[in-house]
Each structure stands twice: as C-alpha cells, then as structure tokens.
PDB file of C-alpha atoms in Angstrom:
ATOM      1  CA  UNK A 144      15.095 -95.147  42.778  1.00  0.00           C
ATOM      2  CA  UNK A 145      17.249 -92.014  42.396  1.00  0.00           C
ATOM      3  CA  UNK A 146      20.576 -91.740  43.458  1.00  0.00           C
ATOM      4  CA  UNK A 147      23.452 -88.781  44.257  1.00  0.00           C
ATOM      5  CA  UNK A 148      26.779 -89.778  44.317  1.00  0.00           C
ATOM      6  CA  UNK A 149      29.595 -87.015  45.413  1.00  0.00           C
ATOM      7  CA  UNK A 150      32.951 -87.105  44.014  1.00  0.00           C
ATOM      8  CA  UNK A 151      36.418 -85.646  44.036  1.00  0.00           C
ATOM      9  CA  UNK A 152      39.310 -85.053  45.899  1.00  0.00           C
ATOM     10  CA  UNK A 153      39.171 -85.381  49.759  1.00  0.00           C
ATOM     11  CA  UNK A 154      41.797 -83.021  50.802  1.00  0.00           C
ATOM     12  CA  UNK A 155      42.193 -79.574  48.727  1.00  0.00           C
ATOM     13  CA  UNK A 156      45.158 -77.234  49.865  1.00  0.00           C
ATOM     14  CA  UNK A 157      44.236 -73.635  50.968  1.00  0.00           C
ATOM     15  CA  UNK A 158      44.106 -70.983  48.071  1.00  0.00           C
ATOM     16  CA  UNK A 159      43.741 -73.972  45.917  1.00  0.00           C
ATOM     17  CA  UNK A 160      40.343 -74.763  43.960  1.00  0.00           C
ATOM     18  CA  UNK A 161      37.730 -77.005  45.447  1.00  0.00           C
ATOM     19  CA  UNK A 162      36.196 -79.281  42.520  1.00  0.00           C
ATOM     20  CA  UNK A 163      33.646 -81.900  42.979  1.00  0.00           C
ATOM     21  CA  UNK A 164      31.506 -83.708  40.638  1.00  0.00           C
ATOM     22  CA  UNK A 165      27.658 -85.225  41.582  1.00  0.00           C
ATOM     23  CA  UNK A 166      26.618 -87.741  39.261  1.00  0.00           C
ATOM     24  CA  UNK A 167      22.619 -88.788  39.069  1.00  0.00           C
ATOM     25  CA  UNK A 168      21.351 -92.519  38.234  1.00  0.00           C
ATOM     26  CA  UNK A 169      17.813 -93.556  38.265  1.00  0.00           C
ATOM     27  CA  UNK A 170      16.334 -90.684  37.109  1.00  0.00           C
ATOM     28  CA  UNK A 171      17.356 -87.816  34.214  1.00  0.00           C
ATOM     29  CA  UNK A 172      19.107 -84.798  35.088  1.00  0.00           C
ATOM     30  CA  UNK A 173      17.448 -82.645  32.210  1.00  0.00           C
ATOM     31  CA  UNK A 174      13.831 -82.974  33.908  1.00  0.00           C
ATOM     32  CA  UNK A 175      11.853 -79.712  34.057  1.00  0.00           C
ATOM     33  CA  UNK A 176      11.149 -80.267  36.967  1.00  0.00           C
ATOM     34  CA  UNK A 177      14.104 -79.732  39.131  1.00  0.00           C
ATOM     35  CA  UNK A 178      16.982 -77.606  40.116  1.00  0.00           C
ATOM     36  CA  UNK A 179      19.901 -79.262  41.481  1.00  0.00           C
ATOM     37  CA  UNK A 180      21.924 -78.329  44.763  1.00  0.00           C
ATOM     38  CA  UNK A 181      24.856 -78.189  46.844  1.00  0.00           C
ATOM     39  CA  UNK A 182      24.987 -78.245  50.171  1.00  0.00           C
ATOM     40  CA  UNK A 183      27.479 -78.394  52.639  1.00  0.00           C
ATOM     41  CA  UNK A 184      27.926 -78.291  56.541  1.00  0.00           C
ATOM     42  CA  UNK A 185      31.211 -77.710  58.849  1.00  0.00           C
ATOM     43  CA  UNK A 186      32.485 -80.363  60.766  1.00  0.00           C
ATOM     44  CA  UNK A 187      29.627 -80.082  63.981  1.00  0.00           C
ATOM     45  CA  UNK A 188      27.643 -77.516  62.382  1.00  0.00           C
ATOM     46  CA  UNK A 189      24.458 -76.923  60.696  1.00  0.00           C
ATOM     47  CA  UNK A 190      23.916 -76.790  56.713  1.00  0.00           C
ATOM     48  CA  UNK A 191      24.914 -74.241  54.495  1.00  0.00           C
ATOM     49  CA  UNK A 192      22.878 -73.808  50.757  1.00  0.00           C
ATOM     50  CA  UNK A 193      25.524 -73.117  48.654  1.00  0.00           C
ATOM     51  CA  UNK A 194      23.610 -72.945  45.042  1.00  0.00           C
ATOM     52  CA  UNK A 195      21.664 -74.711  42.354  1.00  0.00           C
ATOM     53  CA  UNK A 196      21.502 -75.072  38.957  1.00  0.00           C
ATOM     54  CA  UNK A 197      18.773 -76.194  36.037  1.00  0.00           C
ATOM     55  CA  UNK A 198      19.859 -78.844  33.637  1.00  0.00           C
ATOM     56  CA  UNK A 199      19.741 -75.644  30.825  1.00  0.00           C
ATOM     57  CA  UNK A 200      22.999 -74.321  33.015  1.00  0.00           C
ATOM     58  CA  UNK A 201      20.849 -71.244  34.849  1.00  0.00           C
ATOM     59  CA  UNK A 202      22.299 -70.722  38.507  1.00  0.00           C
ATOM     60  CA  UNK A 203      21.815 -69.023  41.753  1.00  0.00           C
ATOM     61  CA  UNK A 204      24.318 -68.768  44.599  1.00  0.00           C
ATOM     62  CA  UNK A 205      24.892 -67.901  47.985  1.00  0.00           C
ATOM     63  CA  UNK A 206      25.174 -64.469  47.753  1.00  0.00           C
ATOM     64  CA  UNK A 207      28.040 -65.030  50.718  1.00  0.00           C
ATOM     65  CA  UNK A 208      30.008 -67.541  48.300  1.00  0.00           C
ATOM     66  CA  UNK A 209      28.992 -65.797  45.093  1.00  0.00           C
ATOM     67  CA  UNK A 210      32.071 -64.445  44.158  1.00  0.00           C
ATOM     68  CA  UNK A 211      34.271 -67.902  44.324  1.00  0.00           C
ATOM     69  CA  UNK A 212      31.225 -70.497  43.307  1.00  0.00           C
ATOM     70  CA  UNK A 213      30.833 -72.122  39.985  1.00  0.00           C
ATOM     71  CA  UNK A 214      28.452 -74.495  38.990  1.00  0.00           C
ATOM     72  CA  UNK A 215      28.205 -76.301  35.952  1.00  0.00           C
ATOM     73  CA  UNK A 216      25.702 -79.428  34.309  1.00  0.00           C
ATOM     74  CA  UNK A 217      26.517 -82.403  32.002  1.00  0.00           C
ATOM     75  CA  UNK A 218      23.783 -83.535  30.913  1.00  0.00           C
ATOM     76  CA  UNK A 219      25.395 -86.058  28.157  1.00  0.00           C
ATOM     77  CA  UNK A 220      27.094 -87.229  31.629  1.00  0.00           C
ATOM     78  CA  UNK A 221      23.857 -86.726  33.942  1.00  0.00           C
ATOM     79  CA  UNK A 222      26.321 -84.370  35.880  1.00  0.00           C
ATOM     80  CA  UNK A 223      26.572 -81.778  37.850  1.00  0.00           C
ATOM     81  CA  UNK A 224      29.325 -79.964  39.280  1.00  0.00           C
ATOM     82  CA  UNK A 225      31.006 -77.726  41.724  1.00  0.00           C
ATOM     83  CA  UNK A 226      34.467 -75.437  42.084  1.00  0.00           C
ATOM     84  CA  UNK A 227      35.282 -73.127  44.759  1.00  0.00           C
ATOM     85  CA  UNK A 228      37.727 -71.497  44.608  1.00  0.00           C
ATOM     86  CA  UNK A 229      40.582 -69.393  46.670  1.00  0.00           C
ATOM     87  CA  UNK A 230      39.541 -72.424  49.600  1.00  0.00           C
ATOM     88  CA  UNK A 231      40.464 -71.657  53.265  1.00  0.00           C
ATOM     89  CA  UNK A 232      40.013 -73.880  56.364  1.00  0.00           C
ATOM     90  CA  UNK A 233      36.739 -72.489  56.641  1.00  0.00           C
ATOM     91  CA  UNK A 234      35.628 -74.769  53.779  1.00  0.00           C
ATOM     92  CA  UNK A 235      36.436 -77.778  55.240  1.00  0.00           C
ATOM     93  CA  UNK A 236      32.884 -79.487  55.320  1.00  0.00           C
ATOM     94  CA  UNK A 237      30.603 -82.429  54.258  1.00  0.00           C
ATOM     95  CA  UNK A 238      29.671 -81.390  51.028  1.00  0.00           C
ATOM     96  CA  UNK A 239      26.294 -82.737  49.762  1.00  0.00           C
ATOM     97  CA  UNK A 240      24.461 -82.579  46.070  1.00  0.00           C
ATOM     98  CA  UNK A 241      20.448 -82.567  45.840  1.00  0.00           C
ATOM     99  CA  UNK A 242      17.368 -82.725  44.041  1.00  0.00           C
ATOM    100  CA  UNK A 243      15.465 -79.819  44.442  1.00  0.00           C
ATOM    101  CA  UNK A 244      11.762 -79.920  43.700  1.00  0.00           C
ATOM    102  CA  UNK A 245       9.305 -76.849  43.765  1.00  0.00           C
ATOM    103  CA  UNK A 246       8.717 -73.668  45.735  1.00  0.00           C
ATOM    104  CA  UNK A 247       6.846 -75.541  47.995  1.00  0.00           C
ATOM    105  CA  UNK A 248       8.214 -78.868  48.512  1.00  0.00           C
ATOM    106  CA  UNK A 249      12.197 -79.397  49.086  1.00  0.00           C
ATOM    107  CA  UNK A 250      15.477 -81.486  48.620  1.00  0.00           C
ATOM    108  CA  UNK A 251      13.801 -84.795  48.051  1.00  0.00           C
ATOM    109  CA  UNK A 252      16.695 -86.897  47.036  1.00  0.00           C
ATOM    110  CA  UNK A 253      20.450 -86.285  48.389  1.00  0.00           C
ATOM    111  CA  UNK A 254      23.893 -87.936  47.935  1.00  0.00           C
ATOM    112  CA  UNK A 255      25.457 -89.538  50.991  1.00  0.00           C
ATOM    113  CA  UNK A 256      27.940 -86.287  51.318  1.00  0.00           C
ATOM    114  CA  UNK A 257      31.584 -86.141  50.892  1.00  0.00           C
ATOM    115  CA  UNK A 258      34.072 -84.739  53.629  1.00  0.00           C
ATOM    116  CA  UNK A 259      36.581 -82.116  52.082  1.00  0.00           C
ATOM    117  CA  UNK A 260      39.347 -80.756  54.277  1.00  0.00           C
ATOM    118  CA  UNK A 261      41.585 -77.717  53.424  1.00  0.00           C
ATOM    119  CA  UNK A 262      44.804 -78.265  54.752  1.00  0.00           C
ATOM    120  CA  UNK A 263      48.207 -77.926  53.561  1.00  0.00           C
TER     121      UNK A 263
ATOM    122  CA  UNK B  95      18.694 -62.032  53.026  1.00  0.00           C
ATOM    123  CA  UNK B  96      16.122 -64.102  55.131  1.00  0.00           C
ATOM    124  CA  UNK B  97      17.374 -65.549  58.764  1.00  0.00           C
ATOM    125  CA  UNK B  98      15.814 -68.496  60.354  1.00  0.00           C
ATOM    126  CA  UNK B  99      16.006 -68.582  63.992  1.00  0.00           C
ATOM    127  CA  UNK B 100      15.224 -71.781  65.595  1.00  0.00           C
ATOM    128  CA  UNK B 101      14.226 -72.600  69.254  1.00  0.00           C
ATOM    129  CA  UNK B 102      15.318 -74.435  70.965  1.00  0.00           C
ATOM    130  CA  UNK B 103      18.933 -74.789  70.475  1.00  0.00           C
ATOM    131  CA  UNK B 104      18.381 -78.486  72.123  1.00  0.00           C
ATOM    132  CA  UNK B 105      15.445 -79.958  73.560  1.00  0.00           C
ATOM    133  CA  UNK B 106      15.565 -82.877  75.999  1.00  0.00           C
ATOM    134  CA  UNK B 107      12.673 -85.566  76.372  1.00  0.00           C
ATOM    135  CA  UNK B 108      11.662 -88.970  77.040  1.00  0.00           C
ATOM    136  CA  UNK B 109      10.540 -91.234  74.570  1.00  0.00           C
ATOM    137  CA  UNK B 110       6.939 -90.743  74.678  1.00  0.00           C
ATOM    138  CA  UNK B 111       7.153 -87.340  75.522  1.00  0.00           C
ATOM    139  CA  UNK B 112       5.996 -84.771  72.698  1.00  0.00           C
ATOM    140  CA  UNK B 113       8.430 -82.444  71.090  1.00  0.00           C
ATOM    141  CA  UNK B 114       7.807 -78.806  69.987  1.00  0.00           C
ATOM    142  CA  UNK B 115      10.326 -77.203  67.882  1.00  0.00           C
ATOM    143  CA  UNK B 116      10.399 -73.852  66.611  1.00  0.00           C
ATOM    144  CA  UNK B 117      11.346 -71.318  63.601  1.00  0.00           C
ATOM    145  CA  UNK B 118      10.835 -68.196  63.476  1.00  0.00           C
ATOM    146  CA  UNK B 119      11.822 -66.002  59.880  1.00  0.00           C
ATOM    147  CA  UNK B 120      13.181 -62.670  59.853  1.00  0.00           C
ATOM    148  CA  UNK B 121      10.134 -61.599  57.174  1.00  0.00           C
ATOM    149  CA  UNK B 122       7.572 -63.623  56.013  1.00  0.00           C
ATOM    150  CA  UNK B 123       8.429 -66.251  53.683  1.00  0.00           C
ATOM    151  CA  UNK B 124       4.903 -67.295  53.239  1.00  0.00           C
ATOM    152  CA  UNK B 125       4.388 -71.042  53.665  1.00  0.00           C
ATOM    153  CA  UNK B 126       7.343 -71.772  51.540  1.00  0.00           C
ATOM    154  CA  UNK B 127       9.143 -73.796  54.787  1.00  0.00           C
ATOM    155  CA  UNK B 128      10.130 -77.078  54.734  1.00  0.00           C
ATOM    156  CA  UNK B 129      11.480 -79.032  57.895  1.00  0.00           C
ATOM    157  CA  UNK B 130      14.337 -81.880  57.135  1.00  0.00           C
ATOM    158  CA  UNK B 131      16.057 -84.249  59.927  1.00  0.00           C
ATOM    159  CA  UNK B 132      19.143 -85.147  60.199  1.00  0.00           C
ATOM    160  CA  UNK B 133      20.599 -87.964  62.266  1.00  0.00           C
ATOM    161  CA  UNK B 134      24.714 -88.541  63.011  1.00  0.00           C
ATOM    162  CA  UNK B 135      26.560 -90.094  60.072  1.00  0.00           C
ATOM    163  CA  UNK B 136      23.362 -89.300  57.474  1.00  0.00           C
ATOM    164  CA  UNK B 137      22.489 -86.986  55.417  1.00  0.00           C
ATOM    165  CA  UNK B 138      19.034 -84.610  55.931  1.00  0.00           C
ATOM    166  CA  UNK B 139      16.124 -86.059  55.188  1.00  0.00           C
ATOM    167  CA  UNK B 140      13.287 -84.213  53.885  1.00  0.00           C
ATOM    168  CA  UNK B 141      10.250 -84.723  56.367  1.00  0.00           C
ATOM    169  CA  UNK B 142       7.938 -81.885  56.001  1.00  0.00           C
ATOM    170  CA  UNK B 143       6.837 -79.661  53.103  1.00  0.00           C
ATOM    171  CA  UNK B 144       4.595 -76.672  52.383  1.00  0.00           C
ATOM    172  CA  UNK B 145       5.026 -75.782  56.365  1.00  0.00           C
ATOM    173  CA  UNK B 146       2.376 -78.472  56.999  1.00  0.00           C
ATOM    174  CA  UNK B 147       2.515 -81.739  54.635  1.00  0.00           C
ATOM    175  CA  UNK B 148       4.477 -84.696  55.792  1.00  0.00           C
ATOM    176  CA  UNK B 149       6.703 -85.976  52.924  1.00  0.00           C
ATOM    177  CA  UNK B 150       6.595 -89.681  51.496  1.00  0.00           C
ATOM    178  CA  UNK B 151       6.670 -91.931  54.278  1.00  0.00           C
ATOM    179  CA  UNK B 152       6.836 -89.868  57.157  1.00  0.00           C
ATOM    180  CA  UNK B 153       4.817 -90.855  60.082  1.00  0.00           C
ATOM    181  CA  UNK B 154       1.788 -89.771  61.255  1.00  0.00           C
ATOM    182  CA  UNK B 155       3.460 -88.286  64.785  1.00  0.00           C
ATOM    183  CA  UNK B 156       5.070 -85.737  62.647  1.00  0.00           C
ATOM    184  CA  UNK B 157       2.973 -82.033  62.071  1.00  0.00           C
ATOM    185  CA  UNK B 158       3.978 -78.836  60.987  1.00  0.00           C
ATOM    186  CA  UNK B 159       2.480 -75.935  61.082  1.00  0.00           C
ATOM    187  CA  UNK B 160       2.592 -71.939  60.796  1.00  0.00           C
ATOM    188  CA  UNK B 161       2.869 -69.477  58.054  1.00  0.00           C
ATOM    189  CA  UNK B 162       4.485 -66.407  57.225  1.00  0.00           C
ATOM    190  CA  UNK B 163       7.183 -65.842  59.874  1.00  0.00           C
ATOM    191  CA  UNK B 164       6.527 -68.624  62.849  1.00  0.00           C
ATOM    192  CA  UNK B 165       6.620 -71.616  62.032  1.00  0.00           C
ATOM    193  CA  UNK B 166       6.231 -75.162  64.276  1.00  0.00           C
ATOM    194  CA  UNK B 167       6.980 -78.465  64.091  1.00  0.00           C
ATOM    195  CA  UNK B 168       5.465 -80.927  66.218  1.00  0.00           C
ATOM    196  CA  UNK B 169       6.693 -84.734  67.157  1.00  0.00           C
ATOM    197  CA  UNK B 170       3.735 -86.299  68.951  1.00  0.00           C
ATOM    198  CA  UNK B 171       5.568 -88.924  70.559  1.00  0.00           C
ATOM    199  CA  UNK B 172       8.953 -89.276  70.236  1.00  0.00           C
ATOM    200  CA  UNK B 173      10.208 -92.583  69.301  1.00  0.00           C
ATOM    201  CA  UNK B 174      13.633 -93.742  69.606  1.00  0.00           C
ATOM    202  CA  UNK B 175      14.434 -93.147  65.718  1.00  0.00           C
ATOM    203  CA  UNK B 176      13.045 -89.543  66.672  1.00  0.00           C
ATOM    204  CA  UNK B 177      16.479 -88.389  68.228  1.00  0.00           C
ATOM    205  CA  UNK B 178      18.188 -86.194  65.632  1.00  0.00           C
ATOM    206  CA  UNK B 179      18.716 -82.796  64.665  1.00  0.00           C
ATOM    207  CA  UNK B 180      15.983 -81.007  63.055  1.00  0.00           C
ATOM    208  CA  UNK B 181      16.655 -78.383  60.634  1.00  0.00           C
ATOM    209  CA  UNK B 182      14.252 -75.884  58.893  1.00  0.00           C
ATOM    210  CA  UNK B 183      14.176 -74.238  55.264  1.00  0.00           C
ATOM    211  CA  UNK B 184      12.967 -71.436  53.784  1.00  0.00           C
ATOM    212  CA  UNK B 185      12.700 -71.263  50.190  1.00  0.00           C
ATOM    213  CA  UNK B 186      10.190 -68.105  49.207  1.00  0.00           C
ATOM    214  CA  UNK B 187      12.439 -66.969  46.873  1.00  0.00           C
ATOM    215  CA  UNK B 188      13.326 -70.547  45.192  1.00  0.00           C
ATOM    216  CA  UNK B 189      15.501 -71.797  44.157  1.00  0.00           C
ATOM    217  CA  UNK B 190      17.500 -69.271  46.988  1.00  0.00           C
ATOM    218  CA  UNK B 191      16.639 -70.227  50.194  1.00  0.00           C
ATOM    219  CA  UNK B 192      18.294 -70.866  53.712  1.00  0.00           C
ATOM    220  CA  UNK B 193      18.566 -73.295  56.949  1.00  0.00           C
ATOM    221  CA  UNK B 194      18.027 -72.343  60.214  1.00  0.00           C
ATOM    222  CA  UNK B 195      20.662 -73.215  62.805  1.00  0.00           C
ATOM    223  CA  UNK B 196      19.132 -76.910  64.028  1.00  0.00           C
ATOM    224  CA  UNK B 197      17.513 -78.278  66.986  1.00  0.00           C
ATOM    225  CA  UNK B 198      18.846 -81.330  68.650  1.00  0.00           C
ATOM    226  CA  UNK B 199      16.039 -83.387  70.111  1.00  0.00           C
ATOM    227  CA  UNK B 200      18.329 -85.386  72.500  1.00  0.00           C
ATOM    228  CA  UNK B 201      17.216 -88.841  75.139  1.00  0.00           C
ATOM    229  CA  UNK B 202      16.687 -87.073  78.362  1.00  0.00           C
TER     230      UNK B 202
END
C-alpha cells in the first residue's frame, strides 16, 4: 500500500523560507506514471494546488505562487520536496503531498497533511 | 486560468435524502473533472474520476456526471459517513489544474 508522509518544521517565521520534505514508501517515486503534488488549504478553507513535479525534476506551479515555489525530487531518497519562500501569515495552512495519476483520473494517494503556521 | 464555481455553498439533508451538488467551469475543461471528499481531521479523498467513474471502492450511491463546463455530482442516499465537504477538480491542462471552493453536505 502506498504511503505520503509530510515533514518539516511546524512553525516558519514570516519572510523566512517554508521547507518541507514528502517521503513515498510502498511504491517508487521514479514511475512513469505519475506526477507528484502539493497541496495545501488555510485553516477553514478549501484546497489550494500548489504544483507538481515528475521524478525526472520537470515542474509546473501555481501561476499565483510561481514566483516563490520550488520543487525538487530525490529519487535515491524516494523524495520529494517543497520551499516557499518570502512566507507571510497567509501561508499558514495544512500542507499536503500527492500522487497524481493521469489527465483523467486524480490524486489517488495523499499524505495525512502537515499544519505550518507563520508567526513570529 | 480556469475557475470552478460550486453550488451550493452548503447543502442540508437527512440521511436518506439525495444530494445534488454542483460545478460549474469558467470554459470547458472537457471531462477532465474529478470530485474528492473531504471529511474534518482527513485529508481529500479521491471519489470520482473522468466526471463520471467512481474511484476504487466508492459506493454505488455515488454518480457524477456532466462534461465540458457543468458538471454534477450525485449522492443517492446519503448515509451518515456521507457528511463532508465535497470538493471538485479540474485538470484539462494536467498536470495544472484547480479546486473549486467546496460544498458542505451537512445533517439537517
């Protein structure tokens, strides 16, 4: 069975750099098959798709969070990762990672989600 | 950039009852729409795919349907695991895509 797991710090101070890490088990990050995601929803609000990359390191982002996302894939570590940066309390938010599969299907698999807060 | 507006904001039924949810798409995205719910505490789940096929183990009282900018999901008869919020996806230009706002399908 495929698992997500989210990890990194839970409480990033604003202007600072957001940095989390998803790592996969059950299943290989490097399948041709998938792109991988993060996702990530405000405290009582709905979900956000922030970007996704292919185990070769190809991305797409939000074109709204473009300009401070980075993505990044281990595959040695069946990793993936995410920084934004310049973080403001709008950022605070569950942060999820994904399996993406297909035009026409979805995000199949997910991680339980990890609350970050910017605060100072 | 492709908006997803979905109707209602919340619903509110009896168990039993049949829920009809909406999204519409601000062009058409095809039938590249999938539906996910999400219940407090959880992350989404993925329950509908292709705008009209149910994913791994969803049940039977769950439809979708639509194509190109309206799209519809349908709960026959709502259970008591039914209560969550319902979120749709459009993905025509994958891996890109975008959520609609939610639906709340709350105990009336």
């Amino acid at each position: 069975q495929l698992q997500l797991q989210e990890s990194g710090p839970g409480l990033v101070k604003p202007s600072e750099t957001l940095s989390l890490t998803c790592t996969v088990s059950g299943g290989s990050i490097s399948s041709s098959r998938y792109y991988w995601g993060w996702i990530r929803q405000p405290p009582g609000k709905g979900l956000e798709w922030i970007g996704s990359i292919y185990y070769s390191g190809i991305t797409y982002y939000n074109p709204s969070l473009r300009s401070r996302v980075t993505m990044s894939v281990d595959t040695s570590k069946n990793q993936f990762s995410l920084k934004l940066s310049s973080v403001t309390a709008a950022d605070t938010a569950v942060y999820y990672c994904a399996r993406d599969r297909d035009w026409n299907y979805g995000f199949d698999y997910w991680g339980q989600g990890t609350l970050v807060t910017v605060s100072s | 950039e492709i908006v997803l507006t979905q109707s209602p904001a919340t619903l509110s039924l009896s168990p039993g009852e049949r829920a009809t949810l909406s999204c519409r798409a601000s062009q058409s995205v095809s039938s590249y729409l999938a539906w996910y719910q999400q219940k407090p505490g959880q992350a989404p789940s993925l329950l509908i795919y292709d705008a009209s096929n149910r994913a791994t183990g969803i049940p039977a009282r769950f439809s979708g349907s639509g194509s190109g900018t309206d799209f519809t999901l349908t709960i026959s008869s709502l259970e008591p695991e039914d209560f969550a919020v319902y979120y749709c996806q459009q993905r025509s230009n994958w891996p890109r895509c975008t959520f609609g706002q939610g639906t709340k399908v709350e105990i009336k």
